[in-house]
Short mmCIF file of C-alpha atoms in Angstrom, two decimals:
data_model
loop_
_atom_site.label_atom_id
_atom_site.label_comp_id
_atom_site.label_asym_id
_atom_site.label_seq_id
_atom_site.Cartn_x
_atom_site.Cartn_y
_atom_site.Cartn_z
CA MET A 1 0.00 0.00 0.00
CA VAL A 2 1.36 3.41 -1.03
CA ARG A 3 -0.43 6.60 -0.09
CA SER A 4 0.42 9.85 -1.81
CA ASP A 5 -0.99 13.18 -2.97
CA ARG A 6 -3.09 11.73 -5.77
CA ARG A 7 -6.78 11.79 -6.65
CA THR A 8 -7.63 8.19 -7.48
CA ILE A 9 -6.93 4.64 -6.34
CA SER A 10 -4.90 2.44 -8.66
CA ILE A 11 -3.44 -1.06 -8.66
CA VAL A 12 -0.08 -1.91 -10.21
CA ILE A 13 1.01 -5.49 -10.87
CA GLY A 14 4.79 -5.82 -10.93
CA ARG A 15 6.73 -8.06 -13.29
CA ASP A 16 7.50 -10.27 -10.29
CA GLY A 17 3.79 -10.65 -9.52
CA SER A 18 3.82 -8.13 -6.68
CA ILE A 19 0.68 -6.08 -6.10
CA THR A 20 0.91 -2.40 -5.22
CA VAL A 21 -2.15 -0.36 -4.32
CA ARG A 22 -1.75 3.43 -4.63
CA ALA A 23 -4.31 5.62 -2.91
CA PRO A 24 -4.91 9.26 -1.91
CA LEU A 25 -3.71 10.23 1.55
CA GLN A 26 -7.17 10.71 3.08
CA THR A 27 -9.01 7.76 1.50
CA PRO A 28 -10.56 5.50 4.20
CA GLU A 29 -9.07 2.03 4.37
CA ALA A 30 -12.54 0.49 4.00
CA GLU A 31 -13.01 2.26 0.67
CA ILE A 32 -9.64 1.03 -0.53
CA ASN A 33 -10.49 -2.53 0.48
CA ARG A 34 -13.78 -2.36 -1.43
CA PHE A 35 -11.94 -1.12 -4.51
CA VAL A 36 -9.41 -3.96 -4.33
CA GLU A 37 -12.12 -6.58 -3.79
CA ALA A 38 -14.05 -5.28 -6.81
CA LYS A 39 -10.90 -5.68 -8.91
CA GLY A 40 -10.23 -9.20 -7.61
CA GLU A 41 -10.70 -11.03 -10.90
CA TRP A 42 -8.67 -8.46 -12.82
CA ILE A 43 -5.86 -8.79 -10.26
CA ARG A 44 -5.81 -12.58 -10.57
CA GLN A 45 -5.66 -12.38 -14.35
CA ALA A 46 -2.93 -9.73 -14.29
CA VAL A 47 -0.78 -11.75 -11.84
CA GLU A 48 -1.19 -14.85 -14.00
CA LYS A 49 -0.24 -12.91 -17.13
CA GLN A 50 2.95 -11.68 -15.46
CA ARG A 51 3.77 -15.25 -14.40
CA GLN A 52 3.40 -16.41 -17.99
CA ARG A 53 5.59 -13.57 -19.20
CA ARG A 54 8.32 -14.50 -16.72
CA GLU A 55 8.26 -18.13 -17.82
CA ALA A 56 8.39 -17.11 -21.48
CA ALA A 57 11.18 -14.58 -20.96
CA PRO A 58 14.33 -15.21 -23.00
CA ALA A 59 17.37 -16.58 -21.23
CA PHE A 60 20.90 -15.25 -21.47
CA ALA A 61 23.64 -17.83 -21.60
CA VAL A 62 27.06 -18.42 -23.11
CA GLY A 63 26.51 -20.47 -26.23
CA GLY A 64 23.21 -18.75 -26.95
CA SER A 65 22.45 -15.48 -28.70
CA MET A 66 21.56 -11.91 -27.80
CA PRO A 67 19.54 -9.43 -29.89
CA TYR A 68 21.45 -6.29 -30.79
CA LEU A 69 20.19 -3.44 -33.00
CA GLY A 70 17.82 -5.67 -34.92
CA LYS A 71 20.34 -8.46 -35.41
CA SER A 72 21.49 -11.39 -33.30
CA LEU A 73 24.90 -11.82 -31.72
CA LEU A 74 26.21 -15.21 -30.70
CA VAL A 75 27.56 -15.25 -27.15
CA ALA A 76 30.88 -16.98 -26.43
CA THR A 77 33.88 -16.69 -24.13
CA GLY A 78 37.49 -16.21 -25.12
CA ARG A 79 40.83 -14.86 -24.05
CA VAL A 80 39.77 -11.23 -23.82
CA ARG A 81 40.03 -8.76 -20.95
CA THR A 82 36.72 -7.06 -21.70
CA ALA A 83 33.74 -8.03 -23.84
CA VAL A 84 34.20 -7.39 -27.53
CA GLU A 85 32.15 -8.01 -30.68
CA LYS A 86 33.94 -9.99 -33.39
CA ASP A 87 32.27 -11.00 -36.65
CA GLY A 88 28.79 -11.33 -35.21
CA THR A 89 29.90 -12.89 -31.92
CA LEU A 90 29.99 -11.18 -28.53
CA VAL A 91 33.14 -12.58 -26.91
CA LEU A 92 33.15 -12.37 -23.12
CA PRO A 93 36.04 -12.89 -20.68
CA GLU A 94 36.34 -16.47 -19.48
CA SER A 95 36.19 -15.44 -15.81
CA GLY A 96 33.62 -13.38 -13.99
CA ASP A 97 29.86 -13.00 -14.42
CA PRO A 98 28.88 -13.25 -18.12
CA ARG A 99 25.81 -11.06 -17.55
CA GLU A 100 27.88 -8.30 -16.02
CA HIS A 101 30.41 -8.42 -18.86
CA ALA A 102 27.63 -8.27 -21.44
CA LEU A 103 25.81 -5.46 -19.64
CA ARG A 104 28.95 -3.34 -19.45
CA TRP A 105 29.53 -3.90 -23.16
CA LEU A 106 25.92 -3.00 -23.99
CA ALA A 107 26.12 0.15 -21.87
CA LYS A 108 29.26 1.21 -23.74
CA GLN A 109 27.49 0.73 -27.08
CA ALA A 110 24.50 2.69 -25.79
CA GLU A 111 26.77 5.59 -24.82
CA ALA A 112 28.15 5.67 -28.35
CA TYR A 113 24.81 5.25 -30.17
CA LEU A 114 21.86 6.73 -28.28
CA PRO A 115 23.02 10.35 -27.80
CA GLY A 116 23.49 10.63 -31.56
CA ARG A 117 19.93 9.50 -32.22
CA VAL A 118 18.62 11.92 -29.60
CA GLY A 119 20.57 14.71 -31.30
CA TYR A 120 19.18 13.71 -34.69
CA TRP A 121 15.55 13.80 -33.58
CA SER A 122 16.07 16.89 -31.44
CA GLY A 123 17.15 18.71 -34.59
CA ILE A 124 14.10 17.58 -36.53
CA MET A 125 11.57 18.19 -33.75
CA GLN A 126 13.31 21.29 -32.37
CA LEU A 127 13.02 19.83 -28.90
CA ALA A 128 16.26 19.16 -27.05
CA PRO A 129 16.40 17.56 -23.58
CA ALA A 130 18.09 19.57 -20.86
CA LYS A 131 19.89 16.42 -19.74
CA LEU A 132 20.26 12.88 -21.08
CA THR A 133 20.92 9.95 -18.76
CA LEU A 134 21.42 6.29 -19.71
CA ALA A 135 20.34 3.77 -17.07
CA ASN A 136 19.12 0.21 -16.53
CA PRO A 137 15.59 0.37 -15.09
CA LYS A 138 13.65 -2.89 -15.23
CA THR A 139 10.30 -1.56 -16.37
CA ARG A 140 10.64 1.42 -18.72
CA TRP A 141 12.34 2.02 -22.04
CA GLY A 142 12.54 5.75 -21.43
CA SER A 143 11.16 8.70 -19.51
CA MET A 144 11.00 12.48 -19.68
CA LYS A 145 10.63 14.75 -16.64
CA SER A 146 8.94 18.12 -16.65
CA ASP A 147 12.34 19.80 -16.24
CA GLY A 148 13.49 18.35 -19.56
CA SER A 149 15.59 15.53 -18.09
CA MET A 150 15.47 12.53 -20.40
CA ARG A 151 16.38 8.97 -19.44
CA LEU A 152 16.85 6.11 -21.86
CA ASN A 153 17.27 2.44 -21.05
CA VAL A 154 20.50 0.76 -22.10
CA ALA A 155 18.34 -2.27 -23.01
CA LEU A 156 17.10 -0.30 -26.03
CA MET A 157 20.23 -1.61 -27.75
CA HIS A 158 18.49 -5.00 -27.96
CA CYS A 159 15.91 -3.44 -30.27
CA ASP A 160 15.78 -2.59 -33.94
CA PRO A 161 16.89 1.02 -34.64
CA SER A 162 13.35 1.90 -35.77
CA LEU A 163 12.04 1.03 -32.29
CA ILE A 164 14.79 3.04 -30.62
CA ASP A 165 13.79 6.03 -32.71
CA TYR A 166 10.17 5.55 -31.66
CA VAL A 167 11.09 5.69 -27.96
CA ILE A 168 13.21 8.79 -28.49
CA VAL A 169 10.48 10.60 -30.44
CA HIS A 170 7.91 9.53 -27.84
CA GLU A 171 9.95 10.98 -24.98
CA LEU A 172 10.83 14.18 -26.81
CA ALA A 173 7.14 14.67 -27.59
CA HIS A 174 6.54 14.81 -23.84
CA MET A 175 8.39 18.11 -23.83
CA ARG A 176 5.38 19.47 -25.69
CA HIS A 177 2.67 17.32 -24.12
CA MET A 178 3.34 15.81 -20.66
CA ASP A 179 0.55 13.26 -21.04
CA HIS A 180 -0.73 10.66 -23.48
CA SER A 181 -3.62 12.71 -24.79
CA PRO A 182 -4.85 12.66 -28.41
CA ALA A 183 -2.78 15.81 -28.94
CA PHE A 184 0.34 13.98 -27.78
CA HIS A 185 -0.23 11.05 -30.15
CA ALA A 186 -1.00 13.40 -33.03
CA PHE A 187 2.23 15.28 -32.35
CA THR A 188 4.23 12.04 -32.25
CA GLN A 189 2.66 10.79 -35.49
CA ARG A 190 3.63 14.03 -37.17
CA TYR A 191 7.19 12.73 -37.12
CA LEU A 192 6.50 8.98 -37.12
CA PRO A 193 3.24 8.23 -38.95
CA ASP A 194 3.59 4.55 -38.01
CA ALA A 195 4.28 5.32 -34.33
CA MET A 196 1.46 3.10 -33.06
CA ALA A 197 2.66 0.15 -35.14
CA ARG A 198 6.18 0.59 -33.78
CA ARG A 199 4.76 0.76 -30.27
CA ALA A 200 2.99 -2.58 -30.79
CA VAL A 201 6.22 -4.21 -31.95
CA LEU A 202 8.15 -2.74 -29.02
CA ARG A 203 5.82 -4.50 -26.59
CA GLN A 204 7.17 -7.81 -27.89
CA PHE A 205 10.61 -6.81 -26.62
CA GLY A 206 9.45 -6.22 -23.06
CA ALA A 207 11.21 -9.33 -21.76
CA TYR A 208 14.55 -7.94 -22.92
CA LEU A 209 14.35 -5.12 -20.37
CA THR A 210 15.73 -7.58 -17.83
CA LEU A 211 17.69 -9.98 -20.05
CA LEU A 212 21.01 -8.90 -18.52
CA ARG A 213 19.59 -7.81 -15.18
CA GLY A 214 17.64 -10.91 -14.14
CA ASN A 215 13.87 -10.91 -13.53
#
């Protein structure tokens, strides 16, 4: 249960199946309980859906593969000090945690790639973030704060470049519309007419948010 300065009661089902109820500060507990009970069937279905997603989530392992910018890299170990990509293979050091090696490599690629795409779309949309941060949150591809601070997920590097561009345009559009109103979507589609189609495809990559972080 989380109480805050909000107007409505909401229920959030975490990827791990956790249930969080958010409610206004002064809402009586009895009213909150009635709300939760009324949503009982929805909660059960949502928890089950998250369980199925966890079981279907892709695994990361040496000898397998990892999606990278719309392609697939084989994952292997070799006599290297740090992870390196060679001819379509991501070669990791033989010692240490493979996930950590791969995540550090992915973060390095994100640092080299994502700011350039943000700069490209900022020029077209005439909307530049005050600050750009790259991070590894488990639930969001990107975010934009009201002060113009933009955050992008390193895991975007698992996605096709067209999906990365969608996330960037989506977040920059929030500098004009800090909501998901019809005006926001119209503004986004001004630059990406197929924005909604890209959004639908991006949902299929949700499991990759935690591929190198664990579920």
